[in-house]
Amino acid sequence: MNHIRTSRRSLMQAAGALVVGFHLAPRGTLAQGASSSPDATPEINAWVVIHPDDRVVLRMARTEMGQGTRTGLCQMIAEELHCDWSKISTEYVTPGQSLARNRAWGNFLTAGSQGIRQSQDYVRRGGAAARIMLVQAAAARWGVEPATCTAKDSVITHTPTGRTLRYGEVAAEAARLSPPTQVPLKEPGQWTLIGHSVPRLDTADKTTGKLIYGSDLKMPGMLVAVPKRSPVFGGKVQSFDAARVAGMPGVKHVLQVGDYGVAVVADTFWQAKTALDALPIQWDGGANARIQQSDIEARLDEGLNATEAFVGNSNGDARAAIAAAPRKIEAVYSYPFQNHAPMEPMNATVVWTPTRCDVWCPTQNGEAALVATAQAAGLPQTQCDVHRVDLGGGFGRRTTHDWLIDAVLIAKQVPGVPIKTMWTREEDMVQGRYHPVTKAKMTAGVDANGEITGLHMRISGQSILSFVFPNALQNGRDPVQFQGLNAGGAEGAIGYSFPNLLIDHAMRNTHVPPHFWRGVNHNQNAIYLECFLDEVAHATSQDPLALRRKLMANHPKHLAVLNAVAERIGWGSAPPAGVFRGIAQQMGFGSYVAAAAEVSVNAQGQLKIHRIVAATDCGVAVNPKQIEMQVEGSFVYGLSALLHGECTVKDGAIEQTNFDTYPVLRMEEMPKVETIVMPSGGFWGGVGEPTIMVAAPAVLNAIFAATGKRIRSVPLKDQDLRRA
């Protein structure tokens, strides 16, 4: 975790290790191996280190937060490196190290299911280059041609004579070679690790408790700070009486944090929390303190019929087609604020001095964390660093760093002392960055044969980019709003063709800060479109699957995953008595996904989700078993939101303060999940986020089949599910 300052040559030759850098130059060239200039700084994105005892260390810029990125990246490097899988280990590089090397490791962001799919090419090339250099070193020692040598399981063999050398034995010599200019990669048919379900590398440490999360960190002389912000977003501290708690056990400091918060610093978390709970604080919530949930709902309702809106996707003239249609079908759907609610609350450990600031924290974006640290510390980035630890849940919450800024501002007032800032669960719940609240008005024109002649989807609600990255807006339009509804593209293309289509967004922002939440806008967009198509199918006496198939003739990959779940669930056959089915599909984060659900609803309106079949085409399936785990995990998250998740506003503040008022899915509520991994090849799609978005609409459509009731707003805890 120490800040590393070293030359390229000294780093490569340290301990006789081979260090291989992965370079993303404009032309895709690969810079690695020793340099003629000992002080040369390569453009490295990541690297592997091979020690004399054959240990292979993969240094990671991407963050592990339970999604399996660590293991997947290792599979790809080991695939091309031909190393002994049992000798693989990993370590994080810091953004400070990357900055010192001219941003050598590139993008540290781990979000949007990018960890593997946007690293795969240079990681594999780095492994292949390392293997080439190791083989060249062994061949040179033997005085033979490299073409006569092979590598497998960290052993190089001279085929004609059977002589062997281990990777560790030639690592130092390989490090002095010039890097290869041509680095061919294996064809998919040659893969022996990619595409195979190898065990995760972090399972043992998690099982034994060896793995350290941010909240576990301990340092000599460390104190613990517990902060509290104004409960109203945008509110300020009016006053607080530090003297009332200064003498309580363990209390060292009572500090103001910016103009919006207060913190107590003590020997232990419990001492700091107890004192903070007893601290008299007067807040000034300002105008936002008058905002109620009903005000937000009214603002969204107004947007549903507004004349001005940003167009996300259109073809033909949907308004005219709907007006001319003999029949019009219309429905309004809504989706609430949702909390990320990771099991590990926000935390960071900081040591600040006038000349340096070091942070240890769980973050999804090390580079953004470094920027936030430097700004709050009042120091150049070159005098700061962020040492990452694994995350106890992220889901998008830890891509923003309001909590880290607080931690640095607190530590800055106690210089030279390690300060671990820990949010309480309640603070974590009410100071979140929330899934945006939206509504959608769906309107379809239908001809005499039941065919859709025009579809208009009006979304009214928050824009994430307007809060997080306002510079990314396109003439005021938020392109992220239309995930899963775009005319094309790799990130979220609509899976249907309509003769006339209009999808637009009336931006209606609130004082509650929105943010990226696992699945992002796909979650509500999939519900709006997939449930409404179900409505159209039933209103026109068509089978929901048959209607979709007609509309998907030009979308074969969407159709393939839909057909897969339909076949597995037995769509054309009768389900068990009392059980009903629903289906949905979506495309996002580069992958095609579909789900079919079986549910029952008893006379008292109690829902039982018996089974969900899920299909995923992510192009290349690096670790199929891990994909199954991600599908199941995403369904836990998505079904929690469907059944229970809702954040509401009272007097400007979030009302839900813990898991008693914001429940998550319980064991007995979890359905059986059957995962179909069906990679079609040729592209690299995401896994962690895409599948979450189809569980909810599939279940909602099955509930209609079971009850005759169309549920257009969630969570289901607010709904009467008794048969209509």
XYZ file of C-alpha atoms in Angstrom:
724
model
C 0.000 0.000 0.000
C 3.044 2.262 0.247
C 3.432 4.951 -2.370
C 5.818 3.606 -4.988
C 8.364 5.809 -6.733
C 10.633 3.815 -9.010
C 12.095 3.736 -12.460
C 10.869 1.320 -15.064
C 14.124 -0.651 -15.025
C 14.340 -0.949 -11.245
C 10.737 -2.088 -11.052
C 11.257 -4.737 -13.713
C 14.446 -6.084 -12.255
C 13.321 -6.023 -8.635
C 13.639 -9.460 -7.034
C 14.533 -10.955 -10.413
C 10.925 -10.630 -11.501
C 9.549 -10.245 -15.009
C 7.158 -7.316 -15.256
C 5.022 -7.115 -18.357
C 3.156 -3.909 -19.099
C -0.027 -3.723 -21.121
C 0.041 -0.637 -23.273
C -2.889 1.044 -24.973
C -1.148 3.307 -27.436
C -3.081 5.001 -30.260
C -1.988 2.307 -32.706
C -2.420 -0.537 -30.244
C 1.318 -1.146 -29.870
C 2.553 -2.903 -26.752
C 5.317 -1.395 -24.603
C 6.886 -3.850 -22.202
C 10.170 -5.405 -21.105
C 13.346 -3.474 -20.365
C 14.065 -0.089 -21.877
C 17.303 1.407 -23.131
C 16.546 4.391 -20.907
C 16.495 3.443 -17.216
C 14.189 6.353 -16.401
C 11.747 5.799 -19.278
C 8.113 5.865 -18.214
C 5.983 3.439 -20.246
C 2.326 3.871 -20.988
C 1.176 0.826 -18.986
C -2.436 -0.058 -18.356
C -1.803 -3.112 -16.217
C 0.996 -5.644 -15.766
C 1.909 -9.079 -14.554
C 4.908 -9.947 -12.387
C 6.545 -13.364 -12.550
C 8.666 -14.156 -9.512
C 11.563 -16.620 -9.401
C 9.319 -19.192 -7.686
C 6.858 -18.961 -10.622
C 4.270 -16.902 -8.749
C 2.298 -14.763 -11.209
C 0.832 -11.524 -9.878
C -1.750 -9.653 -11.915
C -1.888 -5.988 -10.979
C -5.397 -4.662 -11.408
C -6.834 -1.259 -12.192
C -10.398 -2.578 -12.076
C -12.110 -3.169 -8.751
C -13.506 -6.405 -7.350
C -16.858 -5.958 -5.640
C -18.282 -9.455 -5.775
C -18.895 -9.588 -9.520
C -15.900 -11.794 -10.292
C -13.810 -9.359 -12.312
C -10.647 -10.398 -10.475
C -10.982 -14.027 -11.555
C -12.114 -13.214 -15.089
C -9.163 -10.945 -15.750
C -6.818 -13.611 -14.446
C -8.382 -16.211 -16.725
C -7.664 -14.023 -19.722
C -4.062 -13.246 -18.858
C -3.369 -16.867 -17.927
C -4.992 -18.047 -21.160
C -2.322 -16.333 -23.233
C 0.494 -16.566 -20.696
C 0.194 -20.364 -20.410
C 1.050 -20.094 -16.727
C 0.287 -22.368 -13.798
C -3.206 -21.321 -12.668
C -2.497 -22.413 -9.105
C 0.258 -19.776 -8.870
C -1.977 -16.810 -9.822
C -2.563 -13.958 -7.365
C -3.560 -10.308 -7.718
C -2.910 -6.904 -6.259
C -4.366 -3.456 -6.849
C -2.363 -0.637 -8.350
C -3.090 2.862 -7.081
C -4.211 5.824 -9.169
C -1.256 7.705 -7.744
C 1.109 5.172 -9.290
C -0.766 5.508 -12.571
C -0.536 9.301 -12.412
C 3.201 9.124 -11.716
C 3.551 7.015 -14.873
C 1.595 9.406 -17.070
C -1.737 7.679 -16.370
C -0.220 4.363 -17.316
C -3.113 2.113 -16.295
C -5.783 4.181 -18.015
C -9.370 3.872 -16.853
C -9.910 2.639 -13.289
C -13.724 2.771 -13.512
C -15.511 -0.451 -12.599
C -19.134 0.128 -13.540
C -21.493 -0.487 -16.415
C -20.261 -4.092 -16.643
C -17.002 -2.762 -18.099
C -14.414 -4.540 -15.956
C -13.730 -7.431 -18.315
C -15.246 -6.415 -21.617
C -13.229 -3.191 -21.872
C -10.005 -4.747 -20.604
C -10.015 -8.063 -22.428
C -7.970 -7.142 -25.477
C -4.932 -5.543 -23.847
C -4.958 -7.995 -20.937
C -4.787 -10.929 -23.320
C -2.122 -9.226 -25.428
C -0.079 -8.603 -22.315
C -0.228 -12.286 -21.438
C 0.703 -13.329 -24.945
C 3.632 -10.910 -25.050
C 4.923 -12.197 -21.715
C 4.816 -15.782 -22.976
C 6.720 -14.824 -26.136
C 9.433 -13.104 -24.103
C 9.770 -16.045 -21.700
C 10.110 -18.490 -24.573
C 12.687 -16.253 -26.251
C 14.725 -16.112 -23.029
C 14.690 -19.893 -22.654
C 15.612 -20.413 -26.316
C 18.525 -18.002 -25.988
C 19.860 -19.879 -22.976
C 19.702 -23.144 -24.904
C 20.956 -21.599 -28.143
C 17.939 -22.797 -30.120
C 15.187 -21.201 -32.178
C 12.115 -20.022 -30.188
C 9.904 -21.782 -32.734
C 11.203 -25.107 -31.435
C 9.928 -24.359 -27.921
C 6.509 -24.556 -26.339
C 5.078 -23.207 -23.087
C 2.536 -24.759 -20.776
C 1.719 -24.432 -17.055
C 4.671 -22.064 -16.461
C 7.144 -24.500 -18.036
C 9.005 -23.970 -21.326
C 9.960 -27.117 -23.216
C 12.466 -27.509 -26.037
C 10.468 -29.999 -28.080
C 13.326 -31.832 -29.883
C 15.344 -32.542 -26.721
C 12.723 -32.417 -23.974
C 14.749 -29.891 -21.980
C 12.621 -27.682 -19.681
C 12.890 -24.401 -17.800
C 10.393 -22.888 -15.410
C 9.091 -19.360 -15.993
C 10.693 -18.178 -12.778
C 14.099 -19.420 -13.895
C 14.146 -17.186 -16.986
C 12.035 -14.272 -15.764
C 14.986 -11.928 -15.174
C 16.434 -12.690 -18.620
C 13.073 -12.235 -20.308
C 12.673 -8.825 -18.665
C 15.788 -7.607 -20.504
C 14.453 -8.508 -23.943
C 12.802 -6.096 -26.330
C 9.057 -6.537 -26.445
C 7.564 -8.288 -29.462
C 6.132 -6.076 -32.159
C 3.559 -8.666 -33.201
C 1.426 -10.242 -30.495
C -1.040 -12.728 -32.009
C -3.886 -13.949 -29.829
C -5.472 -17.370 -29.668
C -8.614 -18.059 -31.628
C -11.654 -18.886 -29.454
C -11.419 -22.536 -30.456
C -7.983 -22.716 -28.845
C -9.040 -21.389 -25.446
C -8.518 -23.635 -22.448
C -9.361 -21.183 -19.637
C -11.643 -18.591 -21.206
C -15.090 -20.131 -21.416
C -14.478 -22.507 -18.532
C -15.941 -22.370 -15.027
C -12.810 -22.090 -12.919
C -13.275 -21.428 -9.179
C -13.076 -17.830 -8.045
C -9.757 -16.703 -6.621
C -11.263 -14.849 -3.657
C -13.626 -17.495 -2.315
C -11.247 -18.953 0.262
C -10.291 -15.586 1.736
C -13.929 -14.534 1.954
C -14.895 -17.814 3.572
C -12.166 -17.640 6.216
C -12.525 -13.930 6.884
C -9.024 -13.179 5.637
C -10.247 -10.721 3.023
C -10.126 -7.149 4.315
C -12.877 -4.660 3.498
C -12.651 -0.938 4.177
C -14.618 -1.170 7.400
C -12.152 -3.829 8.675
C -9.053 -1.654 8.425
C -7.040 -0.996 11.570
C -3.946 1.154 11.989
C -1.810 2.093 14.992
C -3.220 5.168 16.701
C -6.343 5.163 14.542
C -9.437 7.087 15.629
C -12.964 6.632 14.283
C -15.183 9.430 13.014
C -18.950 9.169 12.599
C -20.473 11.992 10.517
C -23.983 13.316 10.099
C -25.198 15.525 7.265
C -28.292 17.678 7.044
C -31.208 15.243 6.592
C -32.534 17.548 3.844
C -30.475 17.554 0.651
C -29.014 21.025 0.272
C -29.484 21.819 3.969
C -26.876 23.348 6.264
C -25.711 23.241 9.861
C -27.280 26.062 11.845
C -25.630 25.263 15.196
C -24.467 22.426 17.448
C -23.424 22.206 21.104
C -20.104 20.350 21.222
C -19.739 20.870 24.959
C -22.700 18.562 25.626
C -20.751 15.505 24.422
C -17.088 16.531 24.775
C -16.728 14.651 28.062
C -18.341 11.421 26.935
C -16.179 8.250 26.945
C -13.591 8.120 24.166
C -14.610 11.389 22.506
C -11.625 13.298 21.089
C -13.139 15.886 18.742
C -16.488 17.328 17.681
C -16.028 18.852 14.233
C -18.023 20.685 11.602
C -17.769 19.210 8.096
C -18.202 21.847 5.429
C -21.370 23.856 5.975
C -23.593 20.790 5.792
C -22.428 18.315 8.442
C -21.001 17.476 11.844
C -18.767 14.598 12.978
C -17.673 13.124 16.274
C -14.185 11.597 16.462
C -13.580 9.011 19.187
C -11.531 5.964 20.065
C -14.189 3.558 18.730
C -17.117 3.593 16.354
C -19.646 2.987 19.102
C -18.289 5.801 21.244
C -18.442 8.204 18.307
C -21.954 7.112 17.324
C -23.267 7.326 20.882
C -21.924 10.848 21.245
C -23.251 11.898 17.837
C -26.717 10.617 18.769
C -26.579 12.769 21.923
C -25.225 15.861 20.164
C -27.781 18.700 19.866
C -27.747 19.889 16.241
C -29.941 22.545 14.659
C -30.377 22.214 10.900
C -31.465 24.724 8.289
C -33.134 22.721 5.544
C -33.939 25.759 3.428
C -36.633 25.682 0.771
C -36.126 21.961 0.126
C -37.522 21.188 3.590
C -40.988 22.014 2.277
C -40.903 19.395 -0.508
C -43.188 16.353 -0.094
C -43.508 13.177 -2.147
C -46.798 14.465 -3.544
C -44.982 17.487 -4.983
C -42.574 15.210 -6.836
C -45.416 13.052 -8.154
C -47.272 16.120 -9.413
C -44.171 17.328 -11.224
C -43.786 13.976 -12.974
C -47.479 13.922 -13.906
C -47.116 17.327 -15.515
C -44.228 16.060 -17.628
C -46.304 13.208 -19.069
C -48.332 15.651 -21.143
C -45.805 18.455 -21.644
C -45.363 19.775 -25.161
C -41.570 19.918 -24.914
C -39.483 16.743 -24.620
C -36.130 15.360 -25.719
C -36.446 12.721 -28.446
C -34.482 9.535 -27.887
C -35.707 7.311 -30.733
C -38.171 7.897 -33.537
C -39.162 6.719 -36.961
C -42.182 7.524 -39.102
C -44.915 9.666 -37.537
C -46.152 7.980 -34.366
C -48.527 10.754 -33.346
C -50.296 10.727 -36.688
C -50.446 6.933 -36.825
C -51.963 6.752 -33.343
C -54.479 9.488 -34.143
C -55.561 7.658 -37.301
C -55.775 4.220 -35.696
C -59.253 2.768 -35.081
C -58.184 1.796 -31.556
C -55.886 3.372 -28.984
C -54.404 1.611 -25.953
C -52.923 3.756 -23.195
C -51.368 3.176 -19.775
C -49.250 5.097 -17.253
C -46.439 3.362 -15.347
C -44.200 4.628 -12.558
C -40.927 3.687 -10.864
C -39.777 5.054 -7.470
C -36.537 6.252 -5.935
C -34.367 3.266 -4.985
C -31.441 3.106 -2.571
C -28.239 1.213 -3.419
C -28.192 -0.056 0.181
C -24.872 -1.963 0.074
C -24.239 -4.152 3.109
C -21.068 -2.203 3.883
C -21.892 1.466 4.612
C -19.691 4.203 3.207
C -16.259 4.416 4.826
C -12.716 5.610 4.266
C -9.521 5.761 6.301
C -7.434 8.894 5.789
C -4.070 10.180 6.973
C -3.650 13.892 6.178
C -0.583 16.048 6.673
C 0.229 19.456 5.176
C 2.322 17.738 2.505
C 0.554 14.429 1.856
C -2.808 12.693 2.008
C -3.280 8.917 1.784
C -6.653 7.209 1.656
C -7.650 3.555 2.077
C -11.179 2.948 0.843
C -13.546 0.778 -1.201
C -14.214 2.637 -4.458
C -15.461 1.735 -7.921
C -13.282 4.402 -9.507
C -9.814 4.913 -8.101
C -9.015 7.843 -10.366
C -12.162 9.757 -9.424
C -11.414 8.996 -5.785
C -7.935 10.495 -6.214
C -9.393 13.659 -7.722
C -11.887 13.983 -4.865
C -9.140 13.347 -2.315
C -6.825 15.997 -3.722
C -9.557 18.612 -3.954
C -10.721 18.026 -0.380
C -7.142 17.783 0.929
C -6.075 21.016 -0.715
C -3.046 19.264 -2.188
C -1.833 18.369 -5.688
C -2.778 14.896 -6.867
C 0.916 14.016 -6.919
C 0.925 14.371 -3.121
C -2.090 12.103 -2.622
C -2.948 8.495 -3.263
C -5.878 6.104 -2.912
C -5.236 2.534 -1.782
C -8.183 0.385 -2.766
C -9.685 -2.457 -0.805
C -12.466 -4.796 -1.862
C -16.014 -3.487 -1.688
C -18.768 -4.781 0.545
C -21.217 -3.910 -2.204
C -21.124 -1.128 -4.769
C -24.025 -1.253 -7.259
C -22.961 2.185 -8.552
C -23.001 3.989 -5.186
C -19.237 3.905 -4.863
C -18.622 5.560 -8.234
C -19.340 8.881 -6.533
C -17.300 10.170 -3.606
C -19.271 12.520 -1.379
C -18.469 10.191 1.526
C -14.752 10.320 0.742
C -14.750 14.108 0.691
C -16.258 14.069 4.177
C -13.562 11.666 5.362
C -10.750 13.869 4.046
C -12.273 17.055 5.476
C -12.495 15.369 8.882
C -8.931 14.000 8.771
C -7.649 17.395 7.688
C -8.741 18.735 11.081
C -6.771 16.003 12.905
C -3.458 16.040 10.984
C -1.101 13.099 11.091
C -3.606 10.746 12.738
C -5.279 7.846 10.859
C -8.999 8.648 10.896
C -11.476 5.994 9.807
C -14.740 7.683 8.887
C -17.686 5.292 9.150
C -21.220 6.173 8.137
C -23.973 4.617 10.212
C -26.507 2.480 8.405
C -29.065 5.256 8.875
C -26.765 7.879 7.407
C -25.986 5.576 4.504
C -29.707 5.203 3.781
C -30.738 8.864 3.980
C -27.636 10.336 2.318
C -27.631 8.104 -0.731
C -27.518 8.785 -4.421
C -30.738 7.241 -5.659
C -32.125 5.395 -8.625
C -34.058 8.141 -10.457
C -37.804 8.471 -10.065
C -39.737 8.394 -13.363
C -43.131 7.804 -14.901
C -44.039 6.736 -18.423
C -47.137 7.264 -20.510
C -47.448 4.479 -23.067
C -49.744 4.936 -26.065
C -50.259 2.534 -28.958
C -52.387 2.791 -32.066
C -53.834 -0.579 -33.157
C -55.483 -1.444 -36.472
C -58.435 -3.729 -37.081
C -56.147 -6.783 -37.192
C -54.602 -6.011 -33.818
C -51.331 -4.809 -35.320
C -49.509 -1.896 -33.709
C -49.464 1.007 -36.175
C -47.745 3.496 -33.892
C -46.172 3.589 -30.427
C -45.429 6.641 -28.293
C -43.461 6.276 -25.057
C -43.237 9.470 -23.010
C -40.879 9.291 -20.034
C -41.137 11.951 -17.369
C -38.553 12.170 -14.612
C -35.042 12.678 -13.420
C -31.891 12.744 -15.506
C -28.844 11.083 -13.981
C -26.357 12.879 -16.197
C -27.765 16.299 -15.333
C -26.632 15.677 -11.752
C -23.536 13.505 -12.204
C -22.022 14.629 -15.528
C -23.894 17.700 -16.801
C -21.191 18.261 -19.426
C -22.201 14.942 -21.006
C -25.699 16.178 -21.840
C -26.285 16.513 -25.573
C -27.883 19.922 -26.061
C -29.703 19.338 -22.801
C -30.671 15.756 -23.666
C -29.624 12.833 -21.473
C -28.770 9.880 -23.758
C -28.574 7.512 -20.774
C -32.306 8.026 -20.248
C -33.039 5.869 -23.298
C -31.127 2.724 -22.332
C -32.682 -0.295 -24.011
C -34.752 1.964 -26.269
C -32.152 3.146 -28.784
C -32.422 2.564 -32.496
C -29.116 0.693 -32.454
C -25.729 0.477 -30.846
C -23.918 -1.924 -28.575
C -25.113 -0.601 -25.232
C -28.896 -0.762 -25.336
C -30.754 -1.216 -28.612
C -34.502 -1.768 -28.705
C -35.471 -5.294 -29.747
C -38.592 -4.431 -31.736
C -39.452 -2.758 -35.041
C -42.521 -0.514 -35.148
C -43.786 1.176 -38.314
C -44.103 4.439 -36.393
C -42.265 5.099 -33.144
C -41.624 8.018 -30.793
C -39.743 7.703 -27.513
C -39.103 10.980 -25.691
C -38.190 12.328 -22.256
C -39.627 15.274 -20.350
C -36.792 16.012 -17.914
C -38.198 16.728 -14.454
C -35.414 16.844 -11.870
C -35.876 16.957 -8.111
C -33.696 17.931 -5.142
C -33.030 14.228 -4.428
C -29.700 13.376 -6.102
C -29.974 10.592 -8.724
C -27.159 8.252 -9.644
C -26.254 5.090 -11.504
C -27.948 2.137 -9.784
C -27.299 -1.431 -10.910
C -28.993 -1.730 -14.312
C -29.554 2.051 -14.357
C -32.464 3.188 -16.572
C -32.918 -0.252 -18.099
C -34.792 -1.232 -14.951
C -37.799 0.992 -15.494
C -37.548 1.111 -19.282
C -37.845 -2.678 -19.480
C -40.911 -2.612 -17.227
C -42.545 0.165 -19.210
C -42.046 -1.420 -22.627
C -42.301 -5.125 -21.808
C -45.377 -4.810 -19.606
C -47.117 -2.502 -22.037
C -46.502 -4.888 -24.923
C -48.075 -7.533 -22.722
C -51.063 -5.235 -22.309
C -51.369 -4.801 -26.055
C -51.138 -8.553 -26.595
C -53.949 -9.311 -24.148
C -56.077 -6.382 -25.372
C -55.830 -7.708 -28.937
C -56.234 -11.392 -27.975
C -52.697 -12.308 -28.994
C -50.203 -14.541 -27.248
C -47.548 -12.272 -25.650
C -44.726 -14.367 -27.075
C -46.273 -14.476 -30.550
C -46.707 -10.686 -30.606
C -43.095 -10.164 -29.635
C -41.849 -12.603 -32.234
C -43.629 -10.652 -34.981
C -42.041 -7.411 -33.835
C -38.572 -9.000 -33.500
C -38.105 -10.362 -37.006
C -35.260 -7.901 -37.598
C -33.657 -8.459 -34.186
C -32.308 -12.034 -34.214
C -30.148 -11.854 -31.102
C -32.963 -10.400 -29.017
C -35.239 -13.091 -30.390
C -32.762 -15.886 -29.687
C -32.646 -15.287 -25.934
C -36.421 -14.830 -25.823
C -36.967 -18.113 -27.627
C -34.500 -19.844 -25.300
C -36.394 -18.925 -22.125
C -39.744 -19.644 -23.748
C -38.609 -23.126 -24.699
C -37.068 -23.868 -21.292
C -40.115 -22.630 -19.352
C -42.433 -24.631 -21.615
C -44.349 -21.628 -22.885
C -46.549 -23.592 -25.260
C -47.540 -26.159 -22.633
C -49.784 -25.863 -19.594
C -48.020 -24.828 -16.368
C -48.682 -26.578 -13.038
C -52.114 -25.943 -11.552
C -52.365 -22.446 -10.091
C -49.118 -21.320 -11.680
C -48.947 -18.619 -14.354
C -46.220 -17.354 -16.649
C -44.771 -14.086 -17.854
C -41.956 -13.221 -20.243
C -39.664 -10.282 -21.035
C -36.459 -9.396 -22.904
C -34.026 -6.496 -23.121
C -30.604 -5.599 -24.451
C -28.083 -3.561 -22.493
C -24.424 -3.188 -21.549
C -23.531 -5.098 -24.687
C -25.564 -8.221 -23.846
C -28.902 -9.729 -24.799
C -31.032 -11.060 -21.953
C -34.489 -12.536 -21.429
C -36.482 -14.036 -18.581
C -39.580 -16.173 -18.170
C -41.213 -16.383 -14.744
C -43.687 -18.738 -13.071
C -45.735 -17.327 -10.186
C -48.835 -18.011 -8.162
C -51.060 -15.650 -6.161
C -53.357 -17.074 -3.497
C -56.812 -15.840 -2.513
C -55.278 -13.506 0.089
C -53.105 -11.847 -2.572
C -49.854 -13.440 -1.446
C -47.337 -13.761 -4.277
C -45.049 -16.750 -4.714
C -42.380 -16.576 -7.415
C -41.667 -20.224 -8.116
C -39.155 -20.116 -10.920
C -37.351 -17.780 -13.287
C -35.539 -18.954 -16.394
C -32.935 -16.484 -17.602
C -30.981 -16.449 -20.864
C -27.862 -14.371 -21.480
C -25.935 -13.846 -24.696
C -22.854 -11.871 -23.714
C -20.928 -12.772 -26.845
C -18.017 -14.363 -24.975
C -18.674 -16.143 -21.685
C -15.377 -15.949 -19.800
C -16.571 -17.960 -16.801
C -20.027 -19.551 -17.277
C -20.435 -20.521 -13.628
C -19.659 -16.982 -12.572
C -22.274 -15.736 -15.038
C -24.832 -17.991 -13.386
C -23.895 -16.516 -10.018
C -24.227 -12.993 -11.385
C -27.658 -13.735 -12.828
C -28.859 -15.110 -9.508
C -27.355 -12.202 -7.596
C -28.845 -9.618 -9.924
C -32.255 -11.239 -9.506
C -31.949 -10.891 -5.736
C -31.261 -7.204 -6.237
C -33.940 -6.678 -8.894
C -36.634 -8.638 -7.084
C -35.844 -6.786 -3.848
C -36.646 -3.578 -5.697
C -39.772 -5.059 -7.267
C -41.208 -6.456 -4.063
C -40.044 -4.007 -1.406
C -37.841 -1.157 -2.593
C -39.162 2.366 -2.428
C -37.750 5.614 -1.074
C -40.140 8.473 -0.390
C -39.709 12.093 0.660
C -41.224 13.863 3.655
C -40.288 17.435 4.542
C -37.463 17.255 2.033
C -35.816 14.172 3.593
C -35.754 10.475 2.712
C -38.097 8.595 5.044
C -36.557 5.107 4.859
C -33.681 4.903 7.356
C -32.802 1.196 7.680
C -33.714 -2.271 6.445
C -36.869 -2.288 8.574
C -38.332 0.386 6.296
C -36.340 -0.525 3.168
C -36.420 -4.351 3.171
C -34.457 -6.649 0.923
C -35.465 -10.039 -0.438
C -35.643 -12.811 2.145
C -34.539 -16.386 1.565
C -38.080 -17.738 1.386
C -38.953 -15.171 -1.308
C -36.138 -16.146 -3.655
C -37.294 -18.241 -6.610
C -35.450 -21.065 -8.285
C -33.289 -19.577 -11.036
C -32.313 -21.518 -14.151
C -29.618 -19.775 -16.172
C -29.029 -20.337 -19.863
C -25.616 -19.038 -20.917
C -25.662 -18.891 -24.692
C -22.695 -16.876 -26.000
C -22.948 -16.364 -29.732
C -19.369 -15.075 -30.080
C -17.939 -12.133 -31.914
C -18.462 -9.513 -29.200
C -17.820 -8.929 -25.506
C -20.900 -8.039 -23.489
C -21.386 -7.302 -19.826
C -22.841 -9.592 -17.201
C -23.160 -7.888 -13.811
C -25.860 -5.408 -14.797
C -27.839 -6.631 -17.835
C -29.812 -9.499 -16.335
C -31.311 -7.483 -13.475
C -33.623 -5.656 -15.850
C -35.750 -8.557 -17.106
C -36.732 -10.186 -13.796
C -39.260 -7.535 -12.766
C -41.235 -7.273 -16.046
C -41.369 -11.064 -16.407
C -42.824 -11.378 -12.897
C -45.249 -8.479 -13.419
C -46.533 -10.054 -16.620
C -46.977 -13.370 -14.819
C -48.908 -11.616 -12.033
C -51.345 -10.277 -14.615
C -51.773 -13.774 -16.030
C -52.496 -15.012 -12.504
C -54.810 -12.245 -11.295
C -56.087 -10.267 -14.247
C -54.652 -7.174 -12.554
C -52.130 -5.022 -14.352
C -49.609 -3.635 -11.849
C -48.185 -0.397 -13.218
C -46.311 0.906 -10.201
C -43.882 -0.756 -7.812
C -43.029 -1.961 -5.208
C -45.535 -4.759 -4.888
C -45.781 -4.274 -1.114
C -48.032 -1.304 -1.918
C -50.314 -3.326 -4.207
C -53.404 -5.458 -3.665
C -52.711 -8.616 -5.645
C -55.997 -10.364 -4.989
C -57.631 -11.593 -8.169
C -59.636 -8.957 -10.026
